[in-house]
Amino acid sequence: MTRRSEKISYTLKKAISDIVHSKRELEFGVMVSISEVKVTPDLSQAKVFISVLGDSESKNQVKKKLELNVGLIKKSLPKYIQLRKIPEIRFFLDNTLENAERIQRLIDEANSSSKIQ
């Protein structure tokens, strides 16, 4: 990723996070955070990774609501960042935390079973 792409990714992450937490239309009832934004080298697309504290149903509902309100988010972005063209925004669930917990559980199980033997 180029330096410019990194700066734009960081700015988009901060901006989208502010928008998600400030717009009444985007109230979810669960904790939502923007964990990462990756833009393509030509800046035409942005992958927004979201982390949601809740069960899988609420995670899917949050993702769906964000996808339905992508127009509102894109319309609000020029207040935060000046680009000729706002990138196409796509949302993805970030499962990093769940994967880390699952791996830690497996390690703990392996350690406890080796102590038994």
Short mmCIF file of N, CA and C in Angstrom, two decimals:
data_model
loop_
_atom_site.label_atom_id
_atom_site.label_comp_id
_atom_site.label_asym_id
_atom_site.label_seq_id
_atom_site.Cartn_x
_atom_site.Cartn_y
_atom_site.Cartn_z
N MET A 1 0.84 -1.17 0.00
CA MET A 1 0.00 0.00 0.00
C MET A 1 0.89 1.24 0.00
N THR A 2 0.57 2.19 -0.84
CA THR A 2 1.37 3.40 -0.92
C THR A 2 1.10 4.29 0.29
N ARG A 3 1.98 5.23 0.49
CA ARG A 3 1.84 6.16 1.62
C ARG A 3 0.52 6.92 1.52
N ARG A 4 0.16 7.34 0.32
CA ARG A 4 -1.09 8.08 0.12
C ARG A 4 -2.29 7.19 0.46
N SER A 5 -2.26 5.95 0.00
CA SER A 5 -3.35 5.01 0.30
C SER A 5 -3.49 4.80 1.81
N GLU A 6 -2.35 4.69 2.49
CA GLU A 6 -2.37 4.50 3.94
C GLU A 6 -3.00 5.70 4.64
N LYS A 7 -2.61 6.90 4.22
CA LYS A 7 -3.18 8.11 4.82
C LYS A 7 -4.68 8.20 4.57
N ILE A 8 -5.10 7.88 3.36
CA ILE A 8 -6.52 7.94 3.04
C ILE A 8 -7.28 6.86 3.81
N SER A 9 -6.71 5.68 3.93
CA SER A 9 -7.34 4.61 4.71
C SER A 9 -7.54 5.04 6.15
N TYR A 10 -6.51 5.64 6.74
CA TYR A 10 -6.58 6.10 8.12
C TYR A 10 -7.66 7.18 8.28
N THR A 11 -7.68 8.14 7.36
CA THR A 11 -8.65 9.22 7.43
C THR A 11 -10.07 8.69 7.23
N LEU A 12 -10.24 7.77 6.29
CA LEU A 12 -11.56 7.17 6.08
C LEU A 12 -12.02 6.39 7.32
N LYS A 13 -11.10 5.68 7.94
CA LYS A 13 -11.44 4.92 9.15
C LYS A 13 -11.97 5.85 10.23
N LYS A 14 -11.25 6.92 10.44
CA LYS A 14 -11.64 7.89 11.47
C LYS A 14 -12.97 8.56 11.10
N ALA A 15 -13.12 8.95 9.84
CA ALA A 15 -14.33 9.63 9.39
C ALA A 15 -15.55 8.72 9.47
N ILE A 16 -15.43 7.50 8.97
CA ILE A 16 -16.57 6.58 9.00
C ILE A 16 -16.95 6.24 10.43
N SER A 17 -15.96 6.10 11.28
CA SER A 17 -16.23 5.85 12.70
C SER A 17 -17.02 7.01 13.30
N ASP A 18 -16.59 8.24 13.04
CA ASP A 18 -17.31 9.41 13.54
C ASP A 18 -18.74 9.45 13.01
N ILE A 19 -18.90 9.16 11.73
CA ILE A 19 -20.23 9.20 11.11
C ILE A 19 -21.13 8.13 11.73
N VAL A 20 -20.61 6.92 11.87
CA VAL A 20 -21.41 5.82 12.43
C VAL A 20 -21.85 6.12 13.85
N HIS A 21 -20.99 6.78 14.62
CA HIS A 21 -21.33 7.06 16.01
C HIS A 21 -22.12 8.34 16.21
N SER A 22 -22.25 9.17 15.17
CA SER A 22 -22.95 10.44 15.35
C SER A 22 -24.32 10.51 14.68
N LYS A 23 -24.57 9.67 13.70
CA LYS A 23 -25.85 9.72 12.97
C LYS A 23 -26.91 8.91 13.70
N ARG A 24 -28.04 9.55 13.95
CA ARG A 24 -29.13 8.88 14.63
C ARG A 24 -29.66 7.69 13.82
N GLU A 25 -29.59 7.80 12.50
CA GLU A 25 -30.07 6.73 11.62
C GLU A 25 -29.23 5.46 11.77
N LEU A 26 -28.04 5.61 12.33
CA LEU A 26 -27.12 4.48 12.44
C LEU A 26 -26.95 4.00 13.88
N GLU A 27 -28.00 4.12 14.67
CA GLU A 27 -27.96 3.59 16.04
C GLU A 27 -28.25 2.10 15.97
N PHE A 28 -27.44 1.31 16.66
CA PHE A 28 -27.54 -0.14 16.54
C PHE A 28 -27.97 -0.85 17.81
N GLY A 29 -27.73 -0.27 18.96
CA GLY A 29 -28.05 -0.95 20.21
C GLY A 29 -26.95 -1.90 20.67
N VAL A 30 -25.90 -2.03 19.89
CA VAL A 30 -24.72 -2.82 20.27
C VAL A 30 -23.48 -1.99 19.95
N MET A 31 -22.37 -2.38 20.54
CA MET A 31 -21.13 -1.63 20.30
C MET A 31 -20.56 -1.99 18.93
N VAL A 32 -20.32 -0.97 18.13
CA VAL A 32 -19.78 -1.14 16.78
C VAL A 32 -18.51 -0.30 16.66
N SER A 33 -17.46 -0.89 16.12
CA SER A 33 -16.25 -0.11 15.86
C SER A 33 -15.71 -0.45 14.47
N ILE A 34 -15.07 0.53 13.89
CA ILE A 34 -14.41 0.35 12.60
C ILE A 34 -12.99 -0.10 12.91
N SER A 35 -12.67 -1.35 12.57
CA SER A 35 -11.36 -1.87 12.95
C SER A 35 -10.29 -1.59 11.91
N GLU A 36 -10.70 -1.51 10.64
CA GLU A 36 -9.71 -1.27 9.59
C GLU A 36 -10.40 -0.83 8.31
N VAL A 37 -9.70 -0.02 7.53
CA VAL A 37 -10.17 0.36 6.20
C VAL A 37 -9.01 0.14 5.24
N LYS A 38 -9.29 -0.57 4.15
CA LYS A 38 -8.28 -0.79 3.12
C LYS A 38 -8.81 -0.22 1.81
N VAL A 39 -8.02 0.65 1.19
CA VAL A 39 -8.43 1.20 -0.10
C VAL A 39 -7.58 0.57 -1.20
N THR A 40 -8.17 0.46 -2.38
CA THR A 40 -7.43 -0.06 -3.53
C THR A 40 -6.42 1.00 -3.98
N PRO A 41 -5.37 0.60 -4.69
CA PRO A 41 -4.36 1.57 -5.13
C PRO A 41 -4.92 2.74 -5.95
N ASP A 42 -5.98 2.48 -6.72
CA ASP A 42 -6.57 3.57 -7.51
C ASP A 42 -7.62 4.35 -6.72
N LEU A 43 -7.81 4.01 -5.45
CA LEU A 43 -8.73 4.69 -4.53
C LEU A 43 -10.20 4.59 -4.96
N SER A 44 -10.52 3.61 -5.78
CA SER A 44 -11.91 3.50 -6.25
C SER A 44 -12.78 2.69 -5.29
N GLN A 45 -12.17 1.87 -4.46
CA GLN A 45 -12.93 1.05 -3.53
C GLN A 45 -12.30 1.09 -2.15
N ALA A 46 -13.17 1.00 -1.14
CA ALA A 46 -12.71 0.93 0.25
C ALA A 46 -13.39 -0.24 0.93
N LYS A 47 -12.59 -1.13 1.50
CA LYS A 47 -13.13 -2.23 2.30
C LYS A 47 -13.10 -1.78 3.75
N VAL A 48 -14.27 -1.74 4.36
CA VAL A 48 -14.40 -1.29 5.74
C VAL A 48 -14.69 -2.51 6.61
N PHE A 49 -13.78 -2.80 7.53
CA PHE A 49 -13.94 -3.94 8.42
C PHE A 49 -14.53 -3.46 9.73
N ILE A 50 -15.66 -4.07 10.12
CA ILE A 50 -16.35 -3.65 11.33
C ILE A 50 -16.28 -4.74 12.38
N SER A 51 -16.15 -4.31 13.61
CA SER A 51 -16.15 -5.22 14.74
C SER A 51 -17.41 -4.92 15.55
N VAL A 52 -18.20 -5.95 15.83
CA VAL A 52 -19.47 -5.77 16.52
C VAL A 52 -19.47 -6.64 17.77
N LEU A 53 -19.80 -6.02 18.90
CA LEU A 53 -19.90 -6.76 20.15
C LEU A 53 -21.32 -7.29 20.26
N GLY A 54 -21.49 -8.57 20.03
CA GLY A 54 -22.82 -9.17 20.07
C GLY A 54 -22.82 -10.53 19.40
N ASP A 55 -24.01 -11.11 19.31
CA ASP A 55 -24.12 -12.43 18.68
C ASP A 55 -24.10 -12.29 17.16
N SER A 56 -24.08 -13.43 16.47
CA SER A 56 -23.95 -13.40 15.01
C SER A 56 -25.14 -12.74 14.34
N GLU A 57 -26.33 -12.85 14.94
CA GLU A 57 -27.51 -12.20 14.35
C GLU A 57 -27.36 -10.68 14.39
N SER A 58 -26.93 -10.14 15.54
CA SER A 58 -26.76 -8.68 15.62
C SER A 58 -25.63 -8.20 14.72
N LYS A 59 -24.60 -9.01 14.55
CA LYS A 59 -23.50 -8.64 13.65
C LYS A 59 -24.01 -8.51 12.22
N ASN A 60 -24.82 -9.48 11.80
CA ASN A 60 -25.37 -9.43 10.45
C ASN A 60 -26.35 -8.27 10.27
N GLN A 61 -27.12 -7.96 11.32
CA GLN A 61 -28.05 -6.83 11.25
C GLN A 61 -27.29 -5.51 11.11
N VAL A 62 -26.21 -5.37 11.87
CA VAL A 62 -25.40 -4.15 11.79
C VAL A 62 -24.82 -4.00 10.39
N LYS A 63 -24.27 -5.09 9.86
CA LYS A 63 -23.67 -5.05 8.52
C LYS A 63 -24.73 -4.67 7.49
N LYS A 64 -25.90 -5.26 7.59
CA LYS A 64 -26.98 -4.98 6.64
C LYS A 64 -27.43 -3.52 6.74
N LYS A 65 -27.53 -3.00 7.97
CA LYS A 65 -27.95 -1.61 8.16
C LYS A 65 -26.90 -0.64 7.60
N LEU A 66 -25.63 -0.96 7.79
CA LEU A 66 -24.57 -0.12 7.22
C LEU A 66 -24.63 -0.14 5.70
N GLU A 67 -24.85 -1.32 5.13
CA GLU A 67 -24.93 -1.43 3.67
C GLU A 67 -26.11 -0.63 3.12
N LEU A 68 -27.24 -0.64 3.85
CA LEU A 68 -28.41 0.12 3.42
C LEU A 68 -28.19 1.63 3.53
N ASN A 69 -27.32 2.04 4.45
CA ASN A 69 -27.07 3.46 4.69
C ASN A 69 -25.74 3.94 4.13
N VAL A 70 -25.17 3.19 3.19
CA VAL A 70 -23.88 3.57 2.62
C VAL A 70 -23.98 4.93 1.92
N GLY A 71 -25.12 5.25 1.34
CA GLY A 71 -25.31 6.54 0.69
C GLY A 71 -25.19 7.69 1.68
N LEU A 72 -25.78 7.53 2.85
CA LEU A 72 -25.69 8.54 3.91
C LEU A 72 -24.24 8.72 4.35
N ILE A 73 -23.53 7.62 4.48
CA ILE A 73 -22.12 7.68 4.89
C ILE A 73 -21.29 8.39 3.83
N LYS A 74 -21.47 8.00 2.56
CA LYS A 74 -20.71 8.63 1.47
C LYS A 74 -21.02 10.12 1.36
N LYS A 75 -22.28 10.48 1.58
CA LYS A 75 -22.69 11.89 1.51
C LYS A 75 -22.05 12.72 2.63
N SER A 76 -21.78 12.08 3.76
CA SER A 76 -21.19 12.78 4.91
C SER A 76 -19.66 12.86 4.83
N LEU A 77 -19.03 12.03 4.02
CA LEU A 77 -17.56 11.97 3.98
C LEU A 77 -16.86 13.25 3.54
N PRO A 78 -17.40 14.03 2.59
CA PRO A 78 -16.67 15.24 2.19
C PRO A 78 -16.41 16.24 3.32
N LYS A 79 -17.13 16.13 4.42
CA LYS A 79 -16.85 16.99 5.58
C LYS A 79 -15.53 16.61 6.24
N TYR A 80 -15.08 15.38 6.00
CA TYR A 80 -13.88 14.86 6.65
C TYR A 80 -12.68 14.74 5.73
N ILE A 81 -12.93 14.51 4.44
CA ILE A 81 -11.83 14.23 3.52
C ILE A 81 -12.17 14.79 2.14
N GLN A 82 -11.18 15.40 1.50
CA GLN A 82 -11.38 15.96 0.17
C GLN A 82 -10.80 15.01 -0.87
N LEU A 83 -11.67 14.39 -1.62
CA LEU A 83 -11.27 13.51 -2.72
C LEU A 83 -12.10 13.87 -3.95
N ARG A 84 -11.52 13.68 -5.11
CA ARG A 84 -12.28 13.93 -6.34
C ARG A 84 -13.51 13.05 -6.39
N LYS A 85 -13.29 11.79 -6.05
CA LYS A 85 -14.38 10.82 -6.08
C LYS A 85 -14.32 10.00 -4.80
N ILE A 86 -15.44 9.91 -4.12
CA ILE A 86 -15.51 9.09 -2.91
C ILE A 86 -15.50 7.62 -3.34
N PRO A 87 -14.66 6.79 -2.72
CA PRO A 87 -14.59 5.38 -3.13
C PRO A 87 -15.88 4.62 -2.84
N GLU A 88 -16.08 3.56 -3.60
CA GLU A 88 -17.18 2.64 -3.32
C GLU A 88 -16.86 1.96 -1.99
N ILE A 89 -17.83 1.95 -1.09
CA ILE A 89 -17.60 1.41 0.25
C ILE A 89 -18.29 0.06 0.38
N ARG A 90 -17.52 -0.92 0.85
CA ARG A 90 -18.06 -2.26 1.11
C ARG A 90 -17.71 -2.63 2.54
N PHE A 91 -18.68 -3.20 3.24
CA PHE A 91 -18.50 -3.56 4.64
C PHE A 91 -18.25 -5.06 4.79
N PHE A 92 -17.34 -5.38 5.71
CA PHE A 92 -17.00 -6.76 6.02
C PHE A 92 -16.93 -6.91 7.54
N LEU A 93 -17.41 -8.04 8.04
CA LEU A 93 -17.30 -8.31 9.47
C LEU A 93 -15.87 -8.71 9.79
N ASP A 94 -15.32 -8.12 10.83
CA ASP A 94 -13.96 -8.44 11.27
C ASP A 94 -14.06 -9.48 12.39
N ASN A 95 -13.62 -10.68 12.11
CA ASN A 95 -13.70 -11.77 13.08
C ASN A 95 -12.37 -12.03 13.78
N THR A 96 -11.48 -11.08 13.75
CA THR A 96 -10.15 -11.26 14.33
C THR A 96 -10.23 -11.61 15.81
N LEU A 97 -11.08 -10.90 16.56
CA LEU A 97 -11.18 -11.14 17.99
C LEU A 97 -11.72 -12.54 18.29
N GLU A 98 -12.75 -12.96 17.56
CA GLU A 98 -13.31 -14.30 17.76
C GLU A 98 -12.28 -15.37 17.42
N ASN A 99 -11.54 -15.16 16.34
CA ASN A 99 -10.50 -16.13 15.96
C ASN A 99 -9.41 -16.21 17.02
N ALA A 100 -9.01 -15.07 17.56
CA ALA A 100 -7.98 -15.05 18.60
C ALA A 100 -8.47 -15.79 19.85
N GLU A 101 -9.73 -15.57 20.23
CA GLU A 101 -10.29 -16.26 21.39
C GLU A 101 -10.35 -17.77 21.15
N ARG A 102 -10.74 -18.17 19.95
CA ARG A 102 -10.84 -19.59 19.62
C ARG A 102 -9.45 -20.24 19.68
N ILE A 103 -8.45 -19.57 19.14
CA ILE A 103 -7.08 -20.10 19.17
C ILE A 103 -6.58 -20.20 20.61
N GLN A 104 -6.87 -19.17 21.42
CA GLN A 104 -6.45 -19.20 22.82
C GLN A 104 -7.11 -20.36 23.57
N ARG A 105 -8.39 -20.60 23.28
CA ARG A 105 -9.11 -21.71 23.90
C ARG A 105 -8.46 -23.04 23.52
N LEU A 106 -8.11 -23.19 22.24
CA LEU A 106 -7.45 -24.43 21.79
C LEU A 106 -6.10 -24.62 22.47
N ILE A 107 -5.36 -23.55 22.61
CA ILE A 107 -4.05 -23.62 23.29
C ILE A 107 -4.24 -24.02 24.75
N ASP A 108 -5.23 -23.40 25.41
CA ASP A 108 -5.50 -23.73 26.81
C ASP A 108 -5.91 -25.19 26.97
N GLU A 109 -6.75 -25.68 26.04
CA GLU A 109 -7.18 -27.08 26.08
C GLU A 109 -5.98 -28.01 25.88
N ALA A 110 -5.11 -27.68 24.95
CA ALA A 110 -3.93 -28.50 24.69
C ALA A 110 -3.01 -28.52 25.92
N ASN A 111 -2.84 -27.36 26.55
CA ASN A 111 -2.00 -27.28 27.74
C ASN A 111 -2.59 -28.08 28.90
N SER A 112 -3.91 -27.98 29.08
CA SER A 112 -4.54 -28.69 30.20
C SER A 112 -4.53 -30.20 29.96
N SER A 113 -4.69 -30.64 28.71
CA SER A 113 -4.66 -32.09 28.44
C SER A 113 -3.24 -32.64 28.58
N SER A 114 -2.22 -31.85 28.30
CA SER A 114 -0.84 -32.32 28.47
C SER A 114 -0.47 -32.39 29.95
N LYS A 115 -1.10 -31.57 30.79
CA LYS A 115 -0.84 -31.63 32.23
C LYS A 115 -1.47 -32.87 32.85
N ILE A 116 -2.59 -33.32 32.28
CA ILE A 116 -3.29 -34.50 32.79
C ILE A 116 -2.45 -35.75 32.55
N GLN A 117 -1.77 -35.84 31.44
CA GLN A 117 -0.99 -37.03 31.09
C GLN A 117 0.23 -37.11 31.88
#
